[in-house]
XYZ file of N, CA and C in Angstrom:
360
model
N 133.041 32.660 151.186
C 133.335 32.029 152.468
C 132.120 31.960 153.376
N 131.131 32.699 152.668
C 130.195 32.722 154.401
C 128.969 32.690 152.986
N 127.560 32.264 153.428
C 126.806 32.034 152.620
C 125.226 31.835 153.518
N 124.227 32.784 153.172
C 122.987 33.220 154.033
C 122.444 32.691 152.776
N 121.225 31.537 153.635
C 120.514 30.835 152.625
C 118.343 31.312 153.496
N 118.233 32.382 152.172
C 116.671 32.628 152.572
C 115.635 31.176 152.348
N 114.861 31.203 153.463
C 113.553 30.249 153.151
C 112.404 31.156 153.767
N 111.310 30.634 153.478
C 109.733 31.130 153.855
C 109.048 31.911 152.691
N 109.733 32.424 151.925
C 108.570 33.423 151.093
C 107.860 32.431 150.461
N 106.858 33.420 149.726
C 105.730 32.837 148.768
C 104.787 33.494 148.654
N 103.491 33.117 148.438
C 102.224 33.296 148.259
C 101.309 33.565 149.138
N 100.680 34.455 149.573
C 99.818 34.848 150.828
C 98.553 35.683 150.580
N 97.628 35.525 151.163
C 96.550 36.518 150.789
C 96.436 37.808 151.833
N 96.368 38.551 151.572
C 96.251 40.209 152.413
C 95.962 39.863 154.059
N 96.208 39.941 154.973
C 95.578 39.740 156.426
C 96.560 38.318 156.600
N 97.020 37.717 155.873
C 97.978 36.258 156.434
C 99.247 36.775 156.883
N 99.899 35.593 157.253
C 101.293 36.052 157.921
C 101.937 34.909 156.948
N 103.442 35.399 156.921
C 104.509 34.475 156.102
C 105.891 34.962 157.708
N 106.534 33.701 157.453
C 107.616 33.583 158.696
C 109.276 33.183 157.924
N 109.767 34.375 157.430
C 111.108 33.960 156.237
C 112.296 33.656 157.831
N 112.868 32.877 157.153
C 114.291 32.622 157.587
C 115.915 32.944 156.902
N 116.755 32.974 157.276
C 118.356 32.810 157.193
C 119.032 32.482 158.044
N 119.927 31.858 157.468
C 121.115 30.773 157.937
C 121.882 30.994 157.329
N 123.038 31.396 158.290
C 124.275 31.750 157.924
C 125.433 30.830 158.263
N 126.317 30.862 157.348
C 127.164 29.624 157.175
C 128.789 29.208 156.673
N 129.694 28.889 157.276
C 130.485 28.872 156.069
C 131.630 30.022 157.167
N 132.610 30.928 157.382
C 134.059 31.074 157.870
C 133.323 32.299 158.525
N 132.681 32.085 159.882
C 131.966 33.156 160.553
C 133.111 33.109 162.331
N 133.462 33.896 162.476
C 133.480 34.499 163.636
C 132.667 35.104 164.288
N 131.920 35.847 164.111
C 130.950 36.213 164.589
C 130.455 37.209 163.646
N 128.897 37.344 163.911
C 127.812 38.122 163.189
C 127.373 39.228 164.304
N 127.464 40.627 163.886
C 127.270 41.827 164.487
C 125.791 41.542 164.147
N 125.488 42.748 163.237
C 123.808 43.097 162.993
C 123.432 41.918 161.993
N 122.171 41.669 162.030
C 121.281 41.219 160.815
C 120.352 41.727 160.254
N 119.895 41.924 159.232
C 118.716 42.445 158.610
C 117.963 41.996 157.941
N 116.807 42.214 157.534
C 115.907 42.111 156.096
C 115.442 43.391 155.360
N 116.119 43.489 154.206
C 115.840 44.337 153.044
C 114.737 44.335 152.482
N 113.973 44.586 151.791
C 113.051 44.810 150.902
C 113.315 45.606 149.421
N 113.051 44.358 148.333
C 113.042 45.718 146.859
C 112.005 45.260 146.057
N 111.181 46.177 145.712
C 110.048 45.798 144.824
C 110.559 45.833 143.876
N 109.940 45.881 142.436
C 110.233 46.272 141.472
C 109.858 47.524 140.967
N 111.212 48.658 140.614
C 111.064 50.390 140.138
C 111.736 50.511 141.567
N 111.779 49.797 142.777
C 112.437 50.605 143.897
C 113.515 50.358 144.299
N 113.940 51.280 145.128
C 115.514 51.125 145.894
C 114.790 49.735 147.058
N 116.184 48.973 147.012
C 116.259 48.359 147.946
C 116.426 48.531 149.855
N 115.034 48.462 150.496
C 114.559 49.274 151.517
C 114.868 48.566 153.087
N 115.222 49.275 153.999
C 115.014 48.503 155.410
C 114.078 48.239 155.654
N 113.850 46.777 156.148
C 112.514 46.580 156.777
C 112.953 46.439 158.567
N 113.985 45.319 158.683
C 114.218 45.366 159.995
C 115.432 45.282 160.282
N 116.436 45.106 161.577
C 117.102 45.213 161.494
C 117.727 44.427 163.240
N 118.354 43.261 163.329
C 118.330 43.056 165.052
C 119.724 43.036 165.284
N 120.519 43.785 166.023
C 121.976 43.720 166.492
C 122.093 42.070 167.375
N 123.152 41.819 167.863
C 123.790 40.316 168.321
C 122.850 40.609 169.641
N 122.762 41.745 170.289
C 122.781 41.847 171.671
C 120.979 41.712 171.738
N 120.149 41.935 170.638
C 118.732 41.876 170.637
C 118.037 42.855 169.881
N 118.949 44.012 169.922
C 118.391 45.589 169.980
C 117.846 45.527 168.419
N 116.618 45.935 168.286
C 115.491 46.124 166.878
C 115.605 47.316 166.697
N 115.414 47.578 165.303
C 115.173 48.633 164.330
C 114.321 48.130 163.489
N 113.054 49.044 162.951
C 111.747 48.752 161.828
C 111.871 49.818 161.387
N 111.507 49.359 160.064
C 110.754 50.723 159.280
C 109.349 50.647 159.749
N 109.269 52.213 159.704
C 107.962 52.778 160.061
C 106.610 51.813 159.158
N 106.889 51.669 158.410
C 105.481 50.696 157.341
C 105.322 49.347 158.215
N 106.078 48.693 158.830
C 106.272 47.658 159.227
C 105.859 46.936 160.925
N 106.167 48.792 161.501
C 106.290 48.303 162.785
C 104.760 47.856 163.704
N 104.797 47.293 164.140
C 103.503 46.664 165.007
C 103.277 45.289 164.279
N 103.584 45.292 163.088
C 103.232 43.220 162.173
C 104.144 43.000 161.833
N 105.663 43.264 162.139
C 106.932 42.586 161.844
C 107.685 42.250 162.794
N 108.120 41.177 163.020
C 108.887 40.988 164.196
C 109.897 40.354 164.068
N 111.293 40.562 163.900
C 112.492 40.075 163.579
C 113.032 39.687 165.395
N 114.018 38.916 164.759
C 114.782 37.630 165.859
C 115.469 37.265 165.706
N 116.293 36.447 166.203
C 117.626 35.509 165.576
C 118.011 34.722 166.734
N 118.478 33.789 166.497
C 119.130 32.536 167.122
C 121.124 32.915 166.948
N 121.412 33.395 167.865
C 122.884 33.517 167.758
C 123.980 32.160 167.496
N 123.348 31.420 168.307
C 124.143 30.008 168.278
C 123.869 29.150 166.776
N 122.880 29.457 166.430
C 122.384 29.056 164.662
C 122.765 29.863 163.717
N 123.120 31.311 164.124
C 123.661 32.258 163.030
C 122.493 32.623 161.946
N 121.117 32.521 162.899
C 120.103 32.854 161.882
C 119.276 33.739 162.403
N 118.807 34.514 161.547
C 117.969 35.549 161.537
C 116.328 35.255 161.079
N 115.334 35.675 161.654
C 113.952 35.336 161.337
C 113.297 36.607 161.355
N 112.209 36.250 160.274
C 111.104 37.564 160.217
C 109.656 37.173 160.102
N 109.055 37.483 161.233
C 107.726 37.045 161.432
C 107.067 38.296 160.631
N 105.843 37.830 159.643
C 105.356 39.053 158.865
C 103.912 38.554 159.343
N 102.937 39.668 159.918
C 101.801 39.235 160.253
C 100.973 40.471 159.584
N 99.923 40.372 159.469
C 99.050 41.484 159.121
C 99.459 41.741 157.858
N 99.811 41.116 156.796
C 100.647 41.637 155.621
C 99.685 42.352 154.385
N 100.063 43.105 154.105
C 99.226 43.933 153.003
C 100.330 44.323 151.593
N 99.353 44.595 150.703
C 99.364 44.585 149.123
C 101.061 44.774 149.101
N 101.403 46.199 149.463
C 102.441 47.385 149.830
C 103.620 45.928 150.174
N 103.438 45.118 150.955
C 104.836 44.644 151.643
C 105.569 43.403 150.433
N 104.723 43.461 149.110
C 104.911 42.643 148.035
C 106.473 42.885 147.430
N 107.111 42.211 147.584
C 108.818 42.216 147.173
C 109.786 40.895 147.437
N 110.696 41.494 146.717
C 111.773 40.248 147.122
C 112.228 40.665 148.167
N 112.709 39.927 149.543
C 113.384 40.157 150.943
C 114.674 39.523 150.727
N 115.245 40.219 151.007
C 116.743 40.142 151.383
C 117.729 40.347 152.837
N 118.403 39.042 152.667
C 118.532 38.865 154.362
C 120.026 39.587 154.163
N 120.241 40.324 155.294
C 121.743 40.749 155.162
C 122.487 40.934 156.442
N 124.064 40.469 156.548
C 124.799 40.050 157.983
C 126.056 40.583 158.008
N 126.427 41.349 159.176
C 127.841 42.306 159.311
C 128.524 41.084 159.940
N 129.649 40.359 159.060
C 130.196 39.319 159.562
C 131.922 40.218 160.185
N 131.468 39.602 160.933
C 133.141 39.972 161.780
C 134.050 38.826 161.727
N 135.537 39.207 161.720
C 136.515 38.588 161.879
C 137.113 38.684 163.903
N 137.691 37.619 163.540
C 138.368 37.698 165.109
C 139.132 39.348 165.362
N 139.432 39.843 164.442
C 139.921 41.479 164.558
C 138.928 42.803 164.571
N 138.040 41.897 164.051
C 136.629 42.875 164.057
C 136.273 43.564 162.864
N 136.952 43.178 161.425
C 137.129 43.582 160.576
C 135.835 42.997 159.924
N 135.381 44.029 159.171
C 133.769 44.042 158.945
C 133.784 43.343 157.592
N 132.682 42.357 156.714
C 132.585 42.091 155.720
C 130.569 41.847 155.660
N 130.287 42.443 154.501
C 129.101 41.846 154.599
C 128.258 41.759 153.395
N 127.643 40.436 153.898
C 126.981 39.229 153.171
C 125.530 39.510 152.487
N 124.702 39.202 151.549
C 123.440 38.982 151.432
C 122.874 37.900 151.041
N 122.258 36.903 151.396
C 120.810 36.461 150.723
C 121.039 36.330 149.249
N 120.369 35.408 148.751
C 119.806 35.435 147.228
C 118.430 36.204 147.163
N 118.065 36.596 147.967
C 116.382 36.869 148.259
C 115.348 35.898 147.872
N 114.816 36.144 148.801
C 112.918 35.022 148.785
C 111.846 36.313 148.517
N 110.973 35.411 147.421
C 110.121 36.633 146.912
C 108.520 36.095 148.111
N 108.404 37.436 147.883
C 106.762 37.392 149.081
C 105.833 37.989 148.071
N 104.869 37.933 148.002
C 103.511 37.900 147.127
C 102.280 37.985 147.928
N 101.545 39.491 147.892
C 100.425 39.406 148.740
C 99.193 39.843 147.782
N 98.477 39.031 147.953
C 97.384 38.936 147.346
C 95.781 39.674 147.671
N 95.194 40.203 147.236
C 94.120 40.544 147.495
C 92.862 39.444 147.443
């Protein structure tokens, strides 16, 4: 019923920035938190950020000062500005959304993930 479609990853060299998106879509009442995940390969799938409806941010510590997450409430999308990016932030990102019902009854969604690639 509800369907978060990632764009922006790719190819980048060490010191560039990449700017991923999601769009969320499809039998939404409303969207509580949003996030972006991170999983390399050999790892658990990791927080990178995290923005509630009202604005309020959460980073992982690796991240904070060159990541800057956002969202457009009225678009139902979530954004992640990646600046300063190094070797380490190389993974697939995964966008993820606490979809609420008119009762408040929680369901939640992920992403197909967009892979990011940082290059030396």
């Amino acid at each position: 019923q509800v369907q978060l479609v990632e764009s922006g990853g790719g190819l980048v060299q060490a010191g560039g920035s990449l700017r991923l998106s999601c769009v969320g879509s499809g039998s939404i009442f409303r969207i509580n938190a949003m996030g972006w995940y991170q999983q390399a390969p050999g790892k658990q799938r990791e927080l990178v950020a995290t923005i509630s409806s009202g604005g309020s941010t959460i980073y992982a510590d690796s991240v904070k000062g060159r990541f800057t997450i956002s969202r457009d409430n009225a678009k139902n999308t979530v954004y992640l500005q990646m600046n300063s990016l190094k070797f380490e932030d190389t993974a697939v990102y995964y966008c993820h959304a606490d979809v609420r019902d008119r009762y408040n009854r929680r369901s939640d969604y992920w992403g197909q993930g967009t892979q990011v690639t940082v290059s030396s």
